[in-house]
mmCIF file of C-alpha atoms in Angstrom:
data_model
loop_
_atom_site.group_PDB
_atom_site.id
_atom_site.type_symbol
_atom_site.label_atom_id
_atom_site.label_comp_id
_atom_site.label_asym_id
_atom_site.label_seq_id
_atom_site.Cartn_x
_atom_site.Cartn_y
_atom_site.Cartn_z
ATOM 1 C CA MET A 1 24.222 -3.416 -11.174
ATOM 2 C CA SER A 2 21.215 -4.629 -9.249
ATOM 3 C CA THR A 3 21.196 -6.927 -6.243
ATOM 4 C CA ALA A 4 18.048 -8.734 -5.193
ATOM 5 C CA VAL A 5 16.883 -8.335 -1.617
ATOM 6 C CA ARG A 6 14.952 -11.135 0.044
ATOM 7 C CA VAL A 7 11.444 -10.794 1.449
ATOM 8 C CA ALA A 8 11.841 -12.644 4.729
ATOM 9 C CA GLY A 9 8.231 -12.203 5.793
ATOM 10 C CA TYR A 10 5.206 -9.959 5.592
ATOM 11 C CA GLY A 11 2.162 -9.085 7.650
ATOM 12 C CA PHE A 12 -0.867 -6.886 7.231
ATOM 13 C CA VAL A 13 -4.020 -5.398 8.659
ATOM 14 C CA THR A 14 -6.416 -4.783 5.785
ATOM 15 C CA PRO A 15 -10.121 -4.614 4.983
ATOM 16 C CA LEU A 16 -9.633 -8.017 3.303
ATOM 17 C CA GLY A 17 -8.435 -9.574 6.538
ATOM 18 C CA HIS A 18 -5.351 -9.856 8.684
ATOM 19 C CA ASP A 19 -4.129 -13.341 7.794
ATOM 20 C CA THR A 20 -2.999 -14.870 4.517
ATOM 21 C CA GLU A 21 -5.814 -17.396 4.221
ATOM 22 C CA ARG A 22 -8.556 -14.795 4.552
ATOM 23 C CA PHE A 23 -6.647 -12.242 2.441
ATOM 24 C CA ASP A 24 -6.158 -14.718 -0.402
ATOM 25 C CA ALA A 25 -9.789 -15.791 -0.378
ATOM 26 C CA GLN A 26 -10.938 -12.197 -0.733
ATOM 27 C CA LEU A 27 -8.178 -11.130 -3.138
ATOM 28 C CA PHE A 28 -8.401 -13.947 -5.653
ATOM 29 C CA GLY A 29 -12.150 -14.267 -5.263
ATOM 30 C CA GLY A 30 -12.655 -10.572 -6.021
ATOM 31 C CA HIS A 31 -14.785 -10.070 -2.905
ATOM 32 C CA SER A 32 -15.171 -6.421 -2.013
ATOM 33 C CA ALA A 33 -14.829 -5.009 1.496
ATOM 34 C CA VAL A 34 -16.159 -1.631 0.384
ATOM 35 C CA ARG A 35 -19.331 -0.555 2.144
ATOM 36 C CA ALA A 36 -21.445 2.581 2.555
ATOM 37 C CA GLN A 37 -20.149 4.630 5.490
ATOM 38 C CA PRO A 38 -22.374 7.356 7.005
ATOM 39 C CA VAL A 39 -20.688 10.727 7.382
ATOM 40 C CA ALA A 40 -22.282 13.343 9.633
ATOM 41 C CA LEU A 41 -20.697 16.708 10.367
ATOM 42 C CA PRO A 42 -22.169 19.848 11.973
ATOM 43 C CA GLY A 43 -23.331 22.301 9.317
ATOM 44 C CA LEU A 44 -23.227 19.792 6.466
ATOM 45 C CA PRO A 45 -26.022 17.535 5.208
ATOM 46 C CA PRO A 46 -25.526 13.886 6.228
ATOM 47 C CA THR A 47 -24.251 11.654 3.469
ATOM 48 C CA GLN A 48 -22.823 8.215 2.785
ATOM 49 C CA LEU A 49 -19.437 7.555 1.230
ATOM 50 C CA ALA A 50 -17.968 4.308 -0.037
ATOM 51 C CA ALA A 51 -15.094 3.083 2.114
ATOM 52 C CA ALA A 52 -13.361 -0.114 3.212
ATOM 53 C CA ALA A 53 -12.759 -0.397 6.955
ATOM 54 C CA CYS A 54 -10.731 -2.944 8.889
ATOM 55 C CA ASP A 55 -12.172 -5.198 11.561
ATOM 56 C CA PHE A 56 -9.416 -4.150 13.948
ATOM 57 C CA ASP A 57 -9.447 -3.204 17.635
ATOM 58 C CA ASP A 58 -6.775 -0.522 17.925
ATOM 59 C CA ALA A 59 -7.476 -0.157 21.650
ATOM 60 C CA ALA A 60 -6.079 -3.662 22.197
ATOM 61 C CA GLN A 61 -2.631 -2.606 20.992
ATOM 62 C CA ARG A 62 -0.084 -1.312 23.491
ATOM 63 C CA ALA A 63 2.505 1.230 22.415
ATOM 64 C CA PRO A 64 6.149 0.505 23.240
ATOM 65 C CA SER A 65 6.410 4.169 24.257
ATOM 66 C CA ARG A 66 3.402 3.738 26.576
ATOM 67 C CA LEU A 67 1.866 6.826 24.968
ATOM 68 C CA PRO A 68 -1.560 6.836 23.299
ATOM 69 C CA MET A 69 -1.473 5.629 19.698
ATOM 70 C CA ASP A 70 -3.368 6.762 16.646
ATOM 71 C CA ARG A 71 -5.380 3.971 15.009
ATOM 72 C CA GLY A 72 -2.955 3.974 12.076
ATOM 73 C CA THR A 73 0.060 3.518 14.335
ATOM 74 C CA ALA A 74 -1.671 0.609 16.055
ATOM 75 C CA MET A 75 -2.274 -0.987 12.647
ATOM 76 C CA ALA A 76 1.351 -0.431 11.687
ATOM 77 C CA LEU A 77 2.553 -2.098 14.871
ATOM 78 C CA ALA A 78 0.269 -5.114 14.387
ATOM 79 C CA ALA A 79 1.324 -5.541 10.754
ATOM 80 C CA ALA A 80 5.028 -5.304 11.594
ATOM 81 C CA GLU A 81 4.721 -7.799 14.446
ATOM 82 C CA SER A 82 3.111 -10.260 12.024
ATOM 83 C CA ALA A 83 5.877 -9.692 9.475
ATOM 84 C CA VAL A 84 8.642 -10.273 12.009
ATOM 85 C CA GLN A 85 6.850 -13.372 13.274
ATOM 86 C CA ALA A 86 6.721 -14.707 9.711
ATOM 87 C CA ALA A 87 10.440 -14.020 9.248
ATOM 88 C CA THR A 88 11.183 -15.771 12.525
ATOM 89 C CA GLU A 89 9.195 -18.854 11.574
ATOM 90 C CA ALA A 90 11.474 -19.396 8.585
ATOM 91 C CA ALA A 91 14.656 -19.226 10.694
ATOM 92 C CA PRO A 92 15.786 -17.473 13.892
ATOM 93 C CA PHE A 93 15.641 -13.724 13.280
ATOM 94 C CA ASP A 94 17.918 -11.766 15.618
ATOM 95 C CA PRO A 95 19.236 -8.790 13.639
ATOM 96 C CA ASP A 96 22.058 -6.540 14.763
ATOM 97 C CA PRO A 97 20.219 -3.419 16.029
ATOM 98 C CA GLU A 98 22.843 -1.152 14.484
ATOM 99 C CA ARG A 99 22.194 -2.791 11.100
ATOM 100 C CA LEU A 100 18.381 -2.826 11.319
ATOM 101 C CA GLY A 101 16.394 0.012 9.745
ATOM 102 C CA VAL A 102 12.740 0.977 9.694
ATOM 103 C CA PHE A 103 11.443 2.618 6.524
ATOM 104 C CA TRP A 104 7.783 3.575 6.689
ATOM 105 C CA GLY A 105 5.254 5.508 4.629
ATOM 106 C CA SER A 106 2.098 7.404 5.504
ATOM 107 C CA GLY A 107 0.303 10.117 3.600
ATOM 108 C CA MET A 108 -1.642 11.701 6.446
ATOM 109 C CA GLY A 109 -0.006 10.396 9.647
ATOM 110 C CA GLY A 110 -2.324 10.502 12.638
ATOM 111 C CA ALA A 111 -5.202 12.096 10.725
ATOM 112 C CA GLY A 112 -7.973 10.622 12.859
ATOM 113 C CA THR A 113 -6.394 11.714 16.124
ATOM 114 C CA PHE A 114 -5.724 15.186 14.754
ATOM 115 C CA GLU A 115 -9.361 15.566 13.677
ATOM 116 C CA ALA A 116 -10.600 14.372 17.067
ATOM 117 C CA THR A 117 -8.254 16.813 18.785
ATOM 118 C CA CYS A 118 -9.523 19.739 16.710
ATOM 119 C CA ARG A 119 -13.128 18.837 17.476
ATOM 120 C CA ALA A 120 -12.347 18.622 21.176
ATOM 121 C CA LEU A 121 -10.678 22.023 21.101
ATOM 122 C CA TYR A 122 -13.026 24.007 18.872
ATOM 123 C CA ALA A 123 -16.398 22.261 19.351
ATOM 124 C CA ASP A 124 -16.215 20.953 22.904
ATOM 125 C CA GLN A 125 -13.723 23.521 24.216
ATOM 126 C CA ARG A 126 -11.776 20.895 26.086
ATOM 127 C CA ARG A 127 -8.100 21.050 26.931
ATOM 128 C CA MET A 128 -5.753 19.296 24.572
ATOM 129 C CA ARG A 129 -3.880 16.217 25.717
ATOM 130 C CA PRO A 130 -0.158 16.751 26.218
ATOM 131 C CA THR A 131 0.465 13.678 24.088
ATOM 132 C CA THR A 132 -1.252 15.163 21.030
ATOM 133 C CA VAL A 133 1.954 15.995 19.159
ATOM 134 C CA PRO A 134 3.796 12.676 19.580
ATOM 135 C CA THR A 135 0.583 10.819 18.712
ATOM 136 C CA THR A 136 -0.205 12.718 15.516
ATOM 137 C CA MET A 137 3.266 13.478 14.149
ATOM 138 C CA PRO A 138 3.892 11.756 10.789
ATOM 139 C CA ASN A 139 6.807 9.726 12.159
ATOM 140 C CA ALA A 140 4.903 8.430 15.200
ATOM 141 C CA ALA A 141 4.525 4.987 13.652
ATOM 142 C CA VAL A 142 8.157 4.617 12.674
ATOM 143 C CA ALA A 143 9.214 5.743 16.149
ATOM 144 C CA GLU A 144 7.026 3.127 17.813
ATOM 145 C CA LEU A 145 8.304 0.456 15.411
ATOM 146 C CA ALA A 146 11.916 1.354 16.156
ATOM 147 C CA LEU A 147 11.191 1.120 19.882
ATOM 148 C CA ARG A 148 9.369 -2.184 19.502
ATOM 149 C CA PHE A 149 12.094 -3.890 17.488
ATOM 150 C CA GLY A 150 15.152 -2.087 18.839
ATOM 151 C CA ALA A 151 16.190 -0.641 15.485
ATOM 152 C CA ARG A 152 19.159 1.723 15.599
ATOM 153 C CA GLY A 153 20.244 1.719 11.959
ATOM 154 C CA ALA A 154 17.634 4.157 10.660
ATOM 155 C CA ALA A 155 14.051 5.212 11.353
ATOM 156 C CA LEU A 156 12.770 7.102 8.335
ATOM 157 C CA THR A 157 9.299 8.266 7.345
ATOM 158 C CA TYR A 158 8.269 8.999 3.765
ATOM 159 C CA ALA A 159 5.237 11.175 2.991
ATOM 160 C CA CYS A 160 4.648 11.103 -0.765
ATOM 161 C CA ALA A 161 0.850 10.888 -0.766
ATOM 162 C CA CYS A 162 -0.306 7.650 -2.433
ATOM 163 C CA ALA A 163 3.261 6.546 -3.199
ATOM 164 C CA SER A 164 4.496 6.894 0.409
ATOM 165 C CA SER A 165 4.926 3.252 1.348
ATOM 166 C CA ALA A 166 6.164 2.216 -2.103
ATOM 167 C CA VAL A 167 8.880 4.862 -1.812
ATOM 168 C CA ALA A 168 9.694 3.723 1.735
ATOM 169 C CA ILE A 169 10.113 0.134 0.541
ATOM 170 C CA GLY A 170 12.167 1.185 -2.454
ATOM 171 C CA GLU A 171 14.477 3.397 -0.412
ATOM 172 C CA ALA A 172 15.038 0.522 2.004
ATOM 173 C CA LEU A 173 15.946 -1.652 -0.978
ATOM 174 C CA ARG A 174 18.573 0.908 -1.939
ATOM 175 C CA ALA A 175 19.937 1.075 1.624
ATOM 176 C CA LEU A 176 20.233 -2.707 1.781
ATOM 177 C CA ARG A 177 21.951 -2.895 -1.584
ATOM 178 C CA ALA A 178 24.366 -0.148 -0.576
ATOM 179 C CA GLY A 179 25.360 -2.089 2.518
ATOM 180 C CA TRP A 180 24.192 0.573 4.965
ATOM 181 C CA ILE A 181 22.031 -1.983 6.768
ATOM 182 C CA ASP A 182 21.472 -5.765 6.660
ATOM 183 C CA THR A 183 17.778 -5.919 7.525
ATOM 184 C CA ALA A 184 14.800 -3.596 7.349
ATOM 185 C CA ILE A 185 11.211 -3.471 8.510
ATOM 186 C CA VAL A 186 9.313 -1.598 5.829
ATOM 187 C CA GLY A 187 5.777 -0.735 4.842
ATOM 188 C CA GLY A 188 3.103 1.837 5.414
ATOM 189 C CA HIS A 189 -0.272 2.625 6.872
ATOM 190 C CA GLU A 190 -3.229 4.933 6.650
ATOM 191 C CA ALA A 191 -6.213 5.332 8.964
ATOM 192 C CA MET A 192 -8.310 8.237 7.801
ATOM 193 C CA LEU A 193 -11.937 7.136 7.923
ATOM 194 C CA ALA A 194 -12.759 10.087 10.152
ATOM 195 C CA PRO A 195 -15.737 12.231 9.092
ATOM 196 C CA GLY A 196 -13.812 15.410 8.347
ATOM 197 C CA VAL A 197 -11.088 13.625 6.392
ATOM 198 C CA MET A 198 -13.621 11.693 4.337
ATOM 199 C CA ALA A 199 -15.604 14.867 3.649
ATOM 200 C CA SER A 200 -12.382 16.575 2.525
ATOM 201 C CA TRP A 201 -11.745 13.857 -0.026
ATOM 202 C CA ASP A 202 -15.363 14.018 -1.134
ATOM 203 C CA ALA A 203 -14.987 17.753 -1.708
ATOM 204 C CA MET A 204 -12.328 16.983 -4.319
ATOM 205 C CA ARG A 205 -14.947 15.026 -6.317
ATOM 206 C CA VAL A 206 -12.642 12.008 -6.664
ATOM 207 C CA LEU A 207 -14.698 9.553 -4.590
ATOM 208 C CA ALA A 208 -17.084 7.062 -6.142
ATOM 209 C CA PRO A 209 -20.700 7.953 -5.344
ATOM 210 C CA VAL A 210 -22.914 5.586 -3.363
ATOM 211 C CA ARG A 211 -26.102 4.982 -5.309
ATOM 212 C CA THR A 212 -27.645 2.527 -2.852
ATOM 213 C CA GLU A 213 -26.310 0.760 0.218
ATOM 214 C CA ALA A 214 -26.902 -2.563 -1.518
ATOM 215 C CA ASP A 215 -24.481 -1.850 -4.357
ATOM 216 C CA ALA A 216 -21.918 0.232 -2.421
ATOM 217 C CA HIS A 217 -19.471 -2.672 -2.641
ATOM 218 C CA ARG A 218 -19.307 -2.069 -6.425
ATOM 219 C CA ALA A 219 -18.669 1.662 -6.147
ATOM 220 C CA CYS A 220 -14.998 1.459 -7.181
ATOM 221 C CA ARG A 221 -14.590 0.090 -10.735
ATOM 222 C CA PRO A 222 -11.002 0.551 -11.980
ATOM 223 C CA PHE A 223 -10.553 0.620 -15.771
ATOM 224 C CA ALA A 224 -14.306 0.310 -16.351
ATOM 225 C CA ALA A 225 -16.049 2.443 -18.938
ATOM 226 C CA ASP A 226 -18.407 3.678 -16.197
ATOM 227 C CA ARG A 227 -15.745 4.230 -13.514
ATOM 228 C CA ALA A 228 -16.579 7.114 -11.229
ATOM 229 C CA GLY A 229 -13.824 7.439 -8.641
ATOM 230 C CA PHE A 230 -12.288 5.531 -5.769
ATOM 231 C CA ALA A 231 -13.307 4.335 -2.331
ATOM 232 C CA LEU A 232 -11.199 5.242 0.678
ATOM 233 C CA GLY A 233 -9.694 2.436 2.730
ATOM 234 C CA GLU A 234 -7.624 1.951 5.855
ATOM 235 C CA GLY A 235 -4.960 -0.512 6.886
ATOM 236 C CA ALA A 236 -1.267 -1.312 7.013
ATOM 237 C CA ALA A 237 1.214 -3.760 5.559
ATOM 238 C CA ALA A 238 4.783 -4.531 6.598
ATOM 239 C CA LEU A 239 7.623 -6.574 5.152
ATOM 240 C CA VAL A 240 10.914 -7.760 6.586
ATOM 241 C CA LEU A 241 13.667 -7.348 4.008
ATOM 242 C CA GLU A 242 17.184 -8.699 4.259
ATOM 243 C CA THR A 243 20.279 -9.012 2.124
ATOM 244 C CA GLU A 244 21.145 -12.318 0.509
ATOM 245 C CA ALA A 245 24.149 -12.618 2.817
ATOM 246 C CA HIS A 246 22.052 -12.064 5.924
ATOM 247 C CA ALA A 247 19.475 -14.610 4.784
ATOM 248 C CA ARG A 248 22.193 -17.211 4.163
ATOM 249 C CA ALA A 249 23.837 -16.530 7.510
ATOM 250 C CA ARG A 250 20.654 -17.257 9.436
ATOM 251 C CA GLY A 251 19.681 -20.215 7.274
ATOM 252 C CA ALA A 252 16.629 -18.644 5.646
ATOM 253 C CA ARG A 253 15.736 -19.074 2.014
ATOM 254 C CA SER A 254 12.648 -17.160 0.951
ATOM 255 C CA PRO A 255 11.713 -17.668 -2.709
ATOM 256 C CA LEU A 256 10.406 -14.084 -2.917
ATOM 257 C CA PHE A 257 12.583 -11.046 -3.478
ATOM 258 C CA LEU A 258 12.584 -7.422 -4.580
ATOM 259 C CA ALA A 259 14.421 -7.021 -7.863
ATOM 260 C CA GLY A 260 14.040 -3.359 -8.675
ATOM 261 C CA TYR A 261 12.652 0.053 -7.856
ATOM 262 C CA ALA A 262 12.391 3.485 -9.352
ATOM 263 C CA THR A 263 10.848 6.766 -8.361
ATOM 264 C CA ASN A 264 10.619 10.054 -10.205
ATOM 265 C CA CYS A 265 8.459 13.144 -10.374
ATOM 266 C CA ASP A 266 6.180 14.450 -13.112
ATOM 267 C CA GLY A 267 6.898 18.070 -12.207
ATOM 268 C CA MET A 268 3.755 18.984 -14.122
ATOM 269 C CA HIS A 269 0.688 19.309 -11.890
ATOM 270 C CA ILE A 270 -0.264 18.812 -8.239
ATOM 271 C CA THR A 271 -3.174 16.418 -8.947
ATOM 272 C CA ASN A 272 -3.306 15.527 -12.648
ATOM 273 C CA PRO A 273 -1.315 12.383 -13.520
ATOM 274 C CA HIS A 274 1.166 12.519 -16.390
ATOM 275 C CA ALA A 275 1.548 9.396 -18.528
ATOM 276 C CA PRO A 276 5.058 10.214 -19.846
ATOM 277 C CA GLY A 277 6.361 10.609 -16.290
ATOM 278 C CA GLN A 278 4.847 7.271 -15.283
ATOM 279 C CA ALA A 279 6.361 5.602 -18.343
ATOM 280 C CA ARG A 280 9.787 6.941 -17.383
ATOM 281 C CA ALA A 281 9.361 5.419 -13.918
ATOM 282 C CA LEU A 282 8.327 2.061 -15.384
ATOM 283 C CA ARG A 283 11.362 1.954 -17.686
ATOM 284 C CA ALA A 284 13.687 3.015 -14.875
ATOM 285 C CA ALA A 285 12.381 0.232 -12.619
ATOM 286 C CA LEU A 286 12.989 -2.335 -15.356
ATOM 287 C CA ARG A 287 16.533 -1.035 -15.849
ATOM 288 C CA ASP A 288 17.145 -1.199 -12.112
ATOM 289 C CA ALA A 289 16.017 -4.819 -12.067
ATOM 290 C CA GLY A 290 17.970 -5.681 -15.215
ATOM 291 C CA LEU A 291 14.775 -6.883 -16.906
ATOM 292 C CA ALA A 292 13.009 -6.390 -20.220
ATOM 293 C CA PRO A 293 9.278 -5.643 -20.537
ATOM 294 C CA SER A 294 8.742 -9.192 -21.762
ATOM 295 C CA ASP A 295 10.059 -10.535 -18.425
ATOM 296 C CA ILE A 296 7.124 -9.060 -16.500
ATOM 297 C CA GLY A 297 4.157 -11.378 -16.115
ATOM 298 C CA TYR A 298 1.792 -9.192 -14.070
ATOM 299 C CA ILE A 299 1.237 -5.560 -13.101
ATOM 300 C CA ASN A 300 -0.685 -4.613 -9.982
ATOM 301 C CA ALA A 301 -1.875 -1.235 -11.192
ATOM 302 C CA HIS A 302 -2.301 1.919 -9.167
ATOM 303 C CA GLY A 303 -5.794 1.824 -10.734
ATOM 304 C CA THR A 304 -7.795 4.264 -8.645
ATOM 305 C CA ALA A 305 -10.864 4.263 -10.933
ATOM 306 C CA THR A 306 -10.734 7.996 -11.554
ATOM 307 C CA VAL A 307 -11.303 9.003 -15.166
ATOM 308 C CA ALA A 308 -7.947 10.764 -15.563
ATOM 309 C CA GLY A 309 -5.869 8.444 -13.361
ATOM 310 C CA ASP A 310 -6.783 5.190 -15.094
ATOM 311 C CA LEU A 311 -6.359 6.769 -18.521
ATOM 312 C CA ALA A 312 -2.838 8.013 -17.751
ATOM 313 C CA GLU A 313 -1.797 4.669 -16.285
ATOM 314 C CA ALA A 314 -3.263 2.733 -19.221
ATOM 315 C CA GLN A 315 -1.302 4.961 -21.593
ATOM 316 C CA SER A 316 1.978 4.623 -19.680
ATOM 317 C CA VAL A 317 1.669 0.831 -19.344
ATOM 318 C CA ALA A 318 0.757 0.445 -23.018
ATOM 319 C CA ASP A 319 3.676 2.691 -23.975
ATOM 320 C CA VAL A 320 6.181 0.461 -22.153
ATOM 321 C CA PHE A 321 4.579 -2.988 -22.388
ATOM 322 C CA GLY A 322 2.079 -2.827 -25.233
ATOM 323 C CA ASP A 323 -0.871 -5.111 -24.540
ATOM 324 C CA GLY A 324 1.264 -8.110 -23.649
ATOM 325 C CA VAL A 325 1.170 -8.054 -19.855
ATOM 326 C CA PRO A 326 -1.827 -8.843 -17.622
ATOM 327 C CA VAL A 327 -2.961 -5.916 -15.458
ATOM 328 C CA SER A 328 -5.390 -5.645 -12.566
ATOM 329 C CA SER A 329 -6.254 -3.204 -9.792
ATOM 330 C CA THR A 330 -7.101 -4.581 -6.375
ATOM 331 C CA LYS A 331 -8.305 -1.201 -5.097
ATOM 332 C CA ALA A 332 -11.770 -2.256 -6.264
ATOM 333 C CA ILE A 333 -12.063 -4.476 -3.199
ATOM 334 C CA HIS A 334 -9.782 -3.018 -0.472
ATOM 335 C CA GLY A 335 -10.165 0.642 -1.297
ATOM 336 C CA HIS A 336 -7.492 3.269 -1.653
ATOM 337 C CA LEU A 337 -5.212 3.167 1.373
ATOM 338 C CA LEU A 338 -3.240 6.248 0.257
ATOM 339 C CA GLY A 339 0.064 6.051 2.142
ATOM 340 C CA GLY A 340 -0.503 2.396 2.951
ATOM 341 C CA GLY A 341 -1.603 1.460 -0.558
ATOM 342 C CA GLY A 342 1.825 0.733 -2.020
ATOM 343 C CA ALA A 343 2.657 -1.711 0.765
ATOM 344 C CA VAL A 344 -0.679 -3.542 0.693
ATOM 345 C CA GLU A 345 -0.590 -3.779 -3.095
ATOM 346 C CA LEU A 346 2.977 -5.085 -2.996
ATOM 347 C CA VAL A 347 1.760 -7.819 -0.648
ATOM 348 C CA ALA A 348 -1.013 -8.593 -3.166
ATOM 349 C CA THR A 349 1.671 -8.786 -5.854
ATOM 350 C CA LEU A 350 3.768 -11.134 -3.715
ATOM 351 C CA ARG A 351 0.732 -13.332 -3.159
ATOM 352 C CA ALA A 352 0.254 -13.450 -6.946
ATOM 353 C CA LEU A 353 3.873 -14.576 -7.313
ATOM 354 C CA ALA A 354 3.635 -17.086 -4.476
ATOM 355 C CA ARG A 355 0.482 -18.680 -5.887
ATOM 356 C CA ARG A 356 1.256 -17.994 -9.540
ATOM 357 C CA CYS A 357 -2.252 -16.704 -9.875
ATOM 358 C CA LEU A 358 -3.383 -13.196 -10.846
ATOM 359 C CA PRO A 359 -6.101 -11.418 -8.853
ATOM 360 C CA PRO A 360 -8.898 -9.906 -10.929
ATOM 361 C CA THR A 361 -10.140 -6.358 -11.103
ATOM 362 C CA ALA A 362 -13.557 -6.751 -9.515
ATOM 363 C CA HIS A 363 -16.664 -5.115 -10.984
ATOM 364 C CA LEU A 364 -15.015 -4.685 -14.384
ATOM 365 C CA ASP A 365 -17.980 -5.623 -16.545
ATOM 366 C CA ALA A 366 -17.188 -3.361 -19.500
ATOM 367 C CA ALA A 367 -13.646 -2.019 -19.865
ATOM 368 C CA ASP A 368 -13.035 1.443 -21.250
ATOM 369 C CA PRO A 369 -12.511 0.842 -24.993
ATOM 370 C CA ALA A 370 -9.762 3.473 -24.942
ATOM 371 C CA PHE A 371 -7.500 1.088 -23.019
ATOM 372 C CA ALA A 372 -5.248 -1.282 -24.964
ATOM 373 C CA LEU A 373 -4.486 -3.484 -21.966
ATOM 374 C CA ASP A 374 -4.799 -7.152 -21.063
ATOM 375 C CA LEU A 375 -7.065 -6.586 -18.061
ATOM 376 C CA VAL A 376 -7.599 -9.496 -15.669
ATOM 377 C CA ARG A 377 -11.343 -9.634 -15.051
ATOM 378 C CA GLY A 378 -14.155 -12.052 -14.474
ATOM 379 C CA GLY A 379 -12.094 -14.092 -12.029
ATOM 380 C CA ALA A 380 -8.530 -14.918 -11.062
ATOM 381 C CA ARG A 381 -6.200 -16.125 -13.822
ATOM 382 C CA GLU A 382 -3.638 -18.893 -13.464
ATOM 383 C CA ALA A 383 -0.101 -17.833 -14.390
ATOM 384 C CA PRO A 384 2.102 -20.946 -14.095
ATOM 385 C CA GLY A 385 5.242 -19.280 -15.494
ATOM 386 C CA LEU A 386 5.047 -16.084 -13.436
ATOM 387 C CA ARG A 387 8.480 -14.969 -12.193
ATOM 388 C CA TYR A 388 8.401 -11.155 -12.107
ATOM 389 C CA ALA A 389 5.656 -8.661 -11.353
ATOM 390 C CA LEU A 390 5.328 -4.893 -10.891
ATOM 391 C CA SER A 391 3.442 -2.830 -8.354
ATOM 392 C CA ASN A 392 2.654 0.753 -9.416
ATOM 393 C CA SER A 393 2.048 3.723 -7.121
ATOM 394 C CA PHE A 394 1.346 7.108 -8.713
ATOM 395 C CA ALA A 395 0.621 9.934 -6.298
ATOM 396 C CA PHE A 396 -0.788 13.423 -5.967
ATOM 397 C CA GLY A 397 2.150 15.759 -6.158
ATOM 398 C CA GLY A 398 3.486 13.922 -9.193
ATOM 399 C CA THR A 399 5.524 11.279 -7.378
ATOM 400 C CA ASN A 400 5.714 7.982 -9.266
ATOM 401 C CA ALA A 401 7.054 4.799 -7.674
ATOM 402 C CA VAL A 402 7.400 1.341 -9.215
ATOM 403 C CA LEU A 403 8.510 -1.808 -7.376
ATOM 404 C CA VAL A 404 9.639 -4.991 -9.125
ATOM 405 C CA ALA A 405 9.147 -8.265 -7.233
ATOM 406 C CA GLY A 406 10.214 -11.767 -8.234
ATOM 407 C CA ARG A 407 10.313 -15.389 -7.157
ATOM 408 C CA ASP A 408 12.812 -18.160 -7.653
ATOM 409 C CA GLY A 409 12.124 -21.101 -9.888
#
């Protein structure tokens, strides 16, 4: 028996912008924020990697704990403040602290701060700051969010690589349905555009190469025949979720809701995706939402643009849905936010539902002929009857997470 949970508001800090107007213009216009980023490290030849950075001043954010904050934590705080503001604009939002939870995802926590600390210690031989641990620990963001909003119901961090924030959101959905809490601030972040972290990803040979600075924005081409890997990104997205009863009690009526969620594990390989495992997750999410494949009008794909990743996802989607559902990947324009990706892509899915318009996969000139999918390309597509949509997150480690979102009417 599934129970829908209302999306009271959402906020974000992304390479596509930090407000809905700018985000929509970039998302539905297929305008890429990916650029060539120089990477210079001692002992390694200088190079350029494709990445999508946020125009965000983390130094302007103040931590509720009054401790230094990693850039990712600052993004998380800004996104959550925007989400709560949006929820408050609809109706007064004054949750019971004992019934308010924070569920947050991050794949690498305070990666940038940790790298800077290591360089200070080993290269510059400087003393480490006593705040290093509370700044870099994976649950630093959720701790600051709990302090900021006075949450006492739960403060939980999920680290499931690229599925981290999707799992966080889904587990909050379960907690709300179970009646453990009434409201939740959920989402995820990642801020990893530090030289060493980027070089580590490049060493895995999963990043799209930069041929020239002029065409770096086209480096990530999900589902294309000539796809060559993904572009890293940074950012955060947050949502305020609440039960139907809580929404009614405060006089709010959001048309958007979460209808279902599923997570499972391939249990097959640490990095290679497994189409049968993804298909099981897709079917489980539909069962959880009480929906049939034909009810789904859009899938925001994980779509990293790696050769193996896109193939496995195309196979799993085709297995469950055939070629009857439109699919696109927005990673082509905002990059791969790892732990923050699930949350940002759920926001993109909610914007598709709100506008009843499907964002395109940018740079998809020639699709891989091996894919039997209805790929949205060449521009946004109107979807006047759209009521339900999926957001996929399939992670290193074999964790699969699928969220089902819907809208009334």
